[in-house]
Structures are given as C-alpha cells and as structure tokens.
Short mmCIF file of N, CA and C in Angstrom, two decimals:
data_model
loop_
_atom_site.label_atom_id
_atom_site.label_comp_id
_atom_site.label_asym_id
_atom_site.label_seq_id
_atom_site.Cartn_x
_atom_site.Cartn_y
_atom_site.Cartn_z
N MET A 25 39.56 -7.48 23.50
CA MET A 25 38.69 -6.42 22.32
C MET A 25 38.17 -7.73 21.56
N SER A 26 36.82 -7.44 21.34
CA SER A 26 35.75 -8.45 20.90
C SER A 26 36.04 -8.47 19.13
N GLU A 27 36.14 -9.53 18.83
CA GLU A 27 36.53 -9.72 17.44
C GLU A 27 34.92 -9.39 16.55
N GLN A 28 35.06 -8.47 15.68
CA GLN A 28 33.94 -8.42 14.52
C GLN A 28 33.95 -9.19 13.49
N THR A 29 32.59 -9.50 13.54
CA THR A 29 32.73 -10.47 12.03
C THR A 29 32.46 -9.63 10.81
N PRO A 30 32.84 -10.40 9.60
CA PRO A 30 32.73 -9.19 8.31
C PRO A 30 31.38 -9.02 7.97
N LYS A 31 30.71 -7.95 7.42
CA LYS A 31 29.48 -7.47 6.94
C LYS A 31 29.24 -8.72 5.94
N GLY A 32 27.84 -9.31 6.71
CA GLY A 32 27.03 -10.50 5.59
C GLY A 32 27.43 -11.85 6.21
N GLN A 33 28.37 -11.83 7.32
CA GLN A 33 28.62 -13.05 7.85
C GLN A 33 28.00 -13.16 9.25
N ASP A 34 27.32 -12.44 9.76
CA ASP A 34 26.69 -12.30 11.20
C ASP A 34 25.16 -12.44 10.96
N GLY A 35 24.45 -13.38 10.14
CA GLY A 35 23.41 -13.29 9.90
C GLY A 35 22.45 -12.27 9.35
N LEU A 36 22.68 -10.94 9.31
CA LEU A 36 22.10 -10.07 9.35
C LEU A 36 22.19 -9.47 7.77
N LYS A 37 21.27 -8.59 6.95
CA LYS A 37 21.26 -8.34 5.85
C LYS A 37 21.15 -6.86 5.62
N GLU A 38 22.01 -5.55 5.06
CA GLU A 38 21.65 -4.25 5.25
C GLU A 38 21.05 -3.70 4.02
N TYR A 39 20.41 -2.95 4.29
CA TYR A 39 19.75 -1.84 3.31
C TYR A 39 20.33 -0.47 3.66
N ALA A 40 19.74 0.35 2.33
CA ALA A 40 20.51 2.04 2.57
C ALA A 40 21.62 2.39 3.34
N ASP A 41 22.83 1.20 3.29
CA ASP A 41 24.15 1.84 3.90
C ASP A 41 23.81 1.29 5.43
N GLY A 42 23.19 0.49 6.00
CA GLY A 42 23.03 0.12 6.95
C GLY A 42 21.79 0.88 7.77
N TRP A 43 21.14 1.78 7.63
CA TRP A 43 19.98 2.43 7.95
C TRP A 43 18.98 1.04 8.50
N MET A 44 18.61 -0.01 7.53
CA MET A 44 18.00 -0.88 7.50
C MET A 44 18.53 -1.91 7.82
N THR A 45 18.20 -3.12 8.65
CA THR A 45 18.84 -4.71 8.73
C THR A 45 17.71 -5.28 9.14
N GLU A 46 17.83 -6.43 8.65
CA GLU A 46 17.31 -7.77 8.87
C GLU A 46 17.76 -9.19 8.71
N LYS A 47 17.03 -10.41 9.50
CA LYS A 47 17.68 -11.43 9.10
C LYS A 47 17.54 -12.18 7.86
N LYS A 48 18.63 -12.42 7.75
CA LYS A 48 18.82 -13.12 6.14
C LYS A 48 17.59 -14.41 6.54
N ASN A 49 16.82 -14.71 5.24
CA ASN A 49 15.97 -16.00 5.05
C ASN A 49 14.73 -15.55 5.97
N THR A 50 14.11 -14.12 5.87
CA THR A 50 13.25 -13.71 6.63
C THR A 50 11.86 -13.96 5.96
N ASP A 51 10.83 -13.93 6.10
CA ASP A 51 9.82 -14.36 5.07
C ASP A 51 8.76 -12.58 5.46
N VAL A 52 7.87 -12.57 4.64
CA VAL A 52 6.94 -11.19 5.12
C VAL A 52 6.14 -11.78 6.38
N PRO A 53 6.09 -11.32 7.55
CA PRO A 53 5.09 -11.43 8.37
C PRO A 53 3.55 -11.78 7.87
N GLY A 54 3.15 -13.00 8.37
CA GLY A 54 1.55 -13.24 8.05
C GLY A 54 0.25 -12.00 8.03
N PHE A 55 0.55 -11.43 9.35
CA PHE A 55 -0.12 -10.24 9.50
C PHE A 55 -0.20 -9.26 8.29
N LEU A 56 1.35 -8.85 7.59
CA LEU A 56 1.37 -7.92 6.56
C LEU A 56 0.77 -8.63 5.20
N LYS A 57 0.88 -9.57 5.09
CA LYS A 57 0.46 -10.60 3.76
C LYS A 57 -1.08 -10.46 4.06
N LEU A 58 -2.04 -10.21 5.46
CA LEU A 58 -3.16 -10.23 5.14
C LEU A 58 -3.44 -8.85 5.35
N ALA A 59 -2.83 -7.96 6.06
CA ALA A 59 -3.17 -6.34 6.09
C ALA A 59 -3.09 -5.77 4.41
N PHE A 60 -2.06 -6.10 3.41
CA PHE A 60 -1.79 -5.80 2.45
C PHE A 60 -3.36 -5.51 1.55
N PRO A 61 -3.75 -6.87 1.29
CA PRO A 61 -5.07 -6.67 0.66
C PRO A 61 -6.40 -6.06 1.39
N ILE A 62 -6.62 -5.95 2.44
CA ILE A 62 -7.32 -5.19 3.12
C ILE A 62 -7.22 -3.74 3.31
N ILE A 63 -6.26 -3.44 3.30
CA ILE A 63 -5.87 -1.71 3.37
C ILE A 63 -5.92 -1.46 1.87
N GLY A 64 -5.56 -2.28 0.90
CA GLY A 64 -5.60 -1.70 -0.51
C GLY A 64 -6.79 -1.70 -1.17
N LEU A 65 -7.92 -2.94 -0.76
CA LEU A 65 -9.19 -2.82 -1.43
C LEU A 65 -9.92 -1.88 -0.67
N GLY A 66 -9.71 -1.58 0.23
CA GLY A 66 -10.65 -0.43 1.24
C GLY A 66 -10.52 0.93 0.80
N ALA A 67 -9.16 1.02 0.60
CA ALA A 67 -8.40 2.23 -0.03
C ALA A 67 -9.18 2.66 -1.48
N THR A 68 -9.15 1.36 -2.34
CA THR A 68 -9.68 1.23 -3.33
C THR A 68 -10.94 1.44 -3.50
N ALA A 69 -11.44 1.06 -2.59
CA ALA A 69 -13.42 1.08 -2.64
C ALA A 69 -13.92 2.66 -2.36
N TYR A 70 -12.79 3.16 -1.25
CA TYR A 70 -13.20 4.62 -0.97
C TYR A 70 -13.19 5.50 -2.15
N ILE A 71 -12.26 5.47 -3.09
CA ILE A 71 -11.91 6.10 -3.87
C ILE A 71 -13.35 6.06 -5.10
N ALA A 72 -13.70 4.67 -5.32
CA ALA A 72 -15.12 4.68 -5.85
C ALA A 72 -16.20 5.36 -5.22
N LEU A 73 -16.29 4.82 -4.04
CA LEU A 73 -17.51 5.31 -3.08
C LEU A 73 -17.66 6.59 -3.16
N GLN A 74 -16.63 7.65 -2.79
CA GLN A 74 -16.26 9.15 -2.85
C GLN A 74 -16.19 9.69 -3.77
N MET A 75 -17.08 9.18 -4.66
CA MET A 75 -16.71 9.97 -6.05
C MET A 75 -17.51 11.55 -5.86
N TYR A 76 -18.77 11.29 -5.64
CA TYR A 76 -19.35 12.45 -5.09
C TYR A 76 -19.58 12.88 -3.85
N GLY A 77 -18.64 12.25 -3.16
CA GLY A 77 -18.41 13.27 -1.58
C GLY A 77 -19.65 12.92 -0.77
N ASP A 78 -19.66 13.37 0.29
CA ASP A 78 -20.65 13.09 1.16
C ASP A 78 -22.40 13.62 1.54
N THR A 79 -23.00 13.00 -0.04
CA THR A 79 -23.89 13.98 -0.04
C THR A 79 -25.22 13.53 1.01
N GLY A 80 -25.23 12.46 1.58
CA GLY A 80 -26.37 12.16 2.34
C GLY A 80 -26.08 12.65 3.41
N HIS A 81 -24.99 13.66 3.92
CA HIS A 81 -24.53 14.27 5.58
C HIS A 81 -26.13 15.01 5.74
N ALA A 82 -26.30 15.06 7.02
CA ALA A 82 -27.26 16.04 7.55
C ALA A 82 -26.96 17.61 7.29
N THR A 83 -25.94 18.00 7.65
CA THR A 83 -25.71 19.33 7.35
C THR A 83 -24.76 19.98 6.38
N ARG A 84 -24.20 19.22 6.02
CA ARG A 84 -23.07 19.69 4.67
C ARG A 84 -23.33 18.77 3.58
N GLY A 85 -24.85 17.93 3.53
CA GLY A 85 -24.84 17.20 2.04
C GLY A 85 -25.31 18.05 1.19
N THR A 86 -26.23 19.16 1.62
CA THR A 86 -26.29 20.35 0.67
C THR A 86 -25.58 20.82 -0.09
N LEU A 87 -24.21 21.44 0.76
CA LEU A 87 -23.19 22.34 0.12
C LEU A 87 -22.06 21.01 -0.96
N VAL A 88 -22.34 19.81 -0.48
CA VAL A 88 -21.52 19.06 -1.36
C VAL A 88 -22.31 18.87 -2.71
N GLN A 89 -23.62 18.97 -2.98
CA GLN A 89 -24.60 18.70 -3.88
C GLN A 89 -24.18 19.99 -5.13
N GLN A 90 -23.88 20.97 -4.10
CA GLN A 90 -24.05 22.17 -4.75
C GLN A 90 -22.48 22.35 -5.45
N PHE A 91 -21.82 21.91 -4.82
CA PHE A 91 -20.36 21.72 -5.19
C PHE A 91 -20.20 20.78 -6.27
N ASN A 92 -20.77 19.93 -6.17
CA ASN A 92 -20.78 18.70 -7.16
C ASN A 92 -21.43 19.29 -8.75
N ALA A 93 -22.58 19.98 -8.53
CA ALA A 93 -23.12 20.71 -9.63
C ALA A 93 -22.26 21.77 -10.55
N VAL A 94 -21.14 22.36 -9.68
CA VAL A 94 -20.62 23.15 -10.19
C VAL A 94 -19.47 22.70 -10.88
N SER A 95 -18.78 21.37 -10.00
CA SER A 95 -17.34 21.24 -10.33
C SER A 95 -17.50 19.97 -11.37
N LYS A 96 -18.59 19.32 -11.63
CA LYS A 96 -18.79 18.68 -12.52
C LYS A 96 -17.75 17.30 -12.61
N THR A 97 -17.72 16.41 -11.44
CA THR A 97 -17.02 15.28 -11.20
C THR A 97 -17.12 14.34 -12.63
N SER A 98 -15.88 13.88 -12.58
CA SER A 98 -15.90 12.91 -14.13
C SER A 98 -15.94 11.46 -13.56
N PRO A 99 -16.51 10.94 -13.76
CA PRO A 99 -16.85 9.59 -13.30
C PRO A 99 -16.01 8.70 -14.26
N VAL A 100 -15.56 8.77 -15.07
CA VAL A 100 -14.67 7.87 -16.19
C VAL A 100 -13.46 8.08 -15.51
N LEU A 101 -12.64 9.52 -15.15
CA LEU A 101 -11.65 9.60 -14.70
C LEU A 101 -11.37 8.85 -12.98
N VAL A 102 -12.50 9.22 -12.43
CA VAL A 102 -12.87 8.82 -11.26
C VAL A 102 -12.33 6.76 -11.16
N TYR A 103 -13.14 5.92 -12.12
CA TYR A 103 -13.12 5.01 -12.28
C TYR A 103 -11.89 4.32 -12.90
N THR A 104 -11.12 4.93 -13.85
CA THR A 104 -9.95 4.93 -14.57
C THR A 104 -8.71 4.79 -13.09
N VAL A 105 -9.00 6.12 -12.11
CA VAL A 105 -7.92 5.68 -11.16
C VAL A 105 -8.50 4.52 -10.40
N THR A 106 -9.51 4.12 -10.37
CA THR A 106 -9.64 3.14 -9.02
C THR A 106 -9.15 1.73 -9.70
N ALA A 107 -9.60 1.53 -11.09
CA ALA A 107 -8.96 0.77 -11.93
C ALA A 107 -7.43 0.40 -11.45
N MET A 108 -6.95 1.37 -12.16
CA MET A 108 -5.12 1.42 -11.96
C MET A 108 -4.86 1.32 -10.33
N ALA A 109 -5.42 1.82 -9.54
CA ALA A 109 -5.31 1.19 -7.96
C ALA A 109 -5.66 0.00 -7.61
N LEU A 110 -6.59 -0.56 -8.56
CA LEU A 110 -6.86 -2.21 -7.87
C LEU A 110 -5.69 -2.78 -8.81
N VAL A 111 -5.49 -2.31 -10.04
CA VAL A 111 -4.37 -3.36 -10.38
C VAL A 111 -3.04 -3.09 -9.42
N TYR A 112 -2.79 -1.94 -8.98
CA TYR A 112 -1.63 -1.85 -8.29
C TYR A 112 -1.30 -3.15 -6.68
N VAL A 113 -2.90 -3.06 -6.47
CA VAL A 113 -3.16 -3.81 -5.21
C VAL A 113 -2.98 -5.40 -5.60
N ILE A 114 -3.38 -5.56 -6.63
CA ILE A 114 -3.27 -7.32 -6.98
C ILE A 114 -1.74 -7.17 -7.24
N VAL A 115 -1.15 -6.63 -8.01
CA VAL A 115 0.47 -6.72 -8.24
C VAL A 115 1.06 -6.75 -6.62
N LEU A 116 0.92 -5.94 -6.00
CA LEU A 116 1.16 -5.68 -4.29
C LEU A 116 0.88 -6.96 -3.80
N VAL A 117 -0.07 -7.24 -3.93
CA VAL A 117 -0.46 -8.71 -3.10
C VAL A 117 0.03 -10.09 -3.46
N ALA A 118 0.24 -9.91 -4.97
CA ALA A 118 0.66 -11.16 -5.64
C ALA A 118 2.50 -11.33 -5.04
N PHE A 119 3.00 -9.91 -4.83
CA PHE A 119 4.47 -9.89 -4.64
C PHE A 119 4.08 -10.38 -3.17
N ALA A 120 3.60 -10.18 -2.35
CA ALA A 120 3.67 -10.13 -0.85
C ALA A 120 3.62 -12.07 -0.55
N ILE A 121 2.58 -12.36 -1.18
CA ILE A 121 2.14 -13.93 -1.07
C ILE A 121 3.28 -14.89 -1.58
N ARG A 122 3.87 -14.35 -2.58
CA ARG A 122 4.82 -15.20 -3.30
C ARG A 122 6.09 -15.88 -2.70
N LYS A 123 6.42 -17.03 -2.84
CA LYS A 123 7.49 -17.85 -2.41
C LYS A 123 8.61 -17.12 -2.27
N PHE A 124 9.21 -16.95 -0.96
CA PHE A 124 10.09 -16.66 -0.52
C PHE A 124 11.42 -16.99 -1.28
N HIS A 125 12.64 -16.13 -1.88
CA HIS A 125 13.88 -16.44 -1.89
C HIS A 125 14.74 -15.30 -1.79
N GLU A 126 15.71 -15.92 -1.52
CA GLU A 126 17.05 -14.82 -1.22
C GLU A 126 18.04 -14.43 -2.45
N ASP A 127 17.90 -13.25 -2.15
CA ASP A 127 18.82 -12.93 -3.55
C ASP A 127 20.28 -12.99 -3.42
#
C-alpha cells in the first residue's frame, strides 16, 4: 500500500473543501497581472462610450436615437457607475500586482 501524506504536507493548498488546489507559495501568473488592467479598463471604457448606444450605425442608428429620445439616458448615473467600476479595477490591479505572501 502507498503512504499518504497528511493534508497540507504535500506542497498543495486546498480551497473549497478540495475542489480547487494549488501549489504553495505560488504567485499570480504574469499574463493575469497584465490581463486584469486591460480587460477592466476596456470594460470600463465601454460603459462610458456606449452610454447613448450605437447611434452612428447605418441601419439601426435612427432606431437607437429614437429610443434615446424616449428613454432619456442619465449621464450622471452612467458616469457614477463608470467611476465605481474604475475604482474596482484600480483595487483589483493593486491586489494582483502586490507582493505575494503565504497566509
């Protein structure tokens, strides 16, 4: 029979009752450190840039303009949500690039 090492002694760290495991003392991969700000800033920019919809589109642009006239888009609300998303992205990137330490 094979000997089993006690939990935590084999160099693996378990989360969610063993559903996720990782090696101890591992850091966030570099591509993720780069992907977090790119994806986050892209999504945040999309919120602000698409505030009024695709009004310049050749076929549906007039329909979007008519919908905007009826629905009355609130720029203050959109900019508030965009600012909150930007704060979230900044905090996320700060946690992703900080120095690693084992709990």
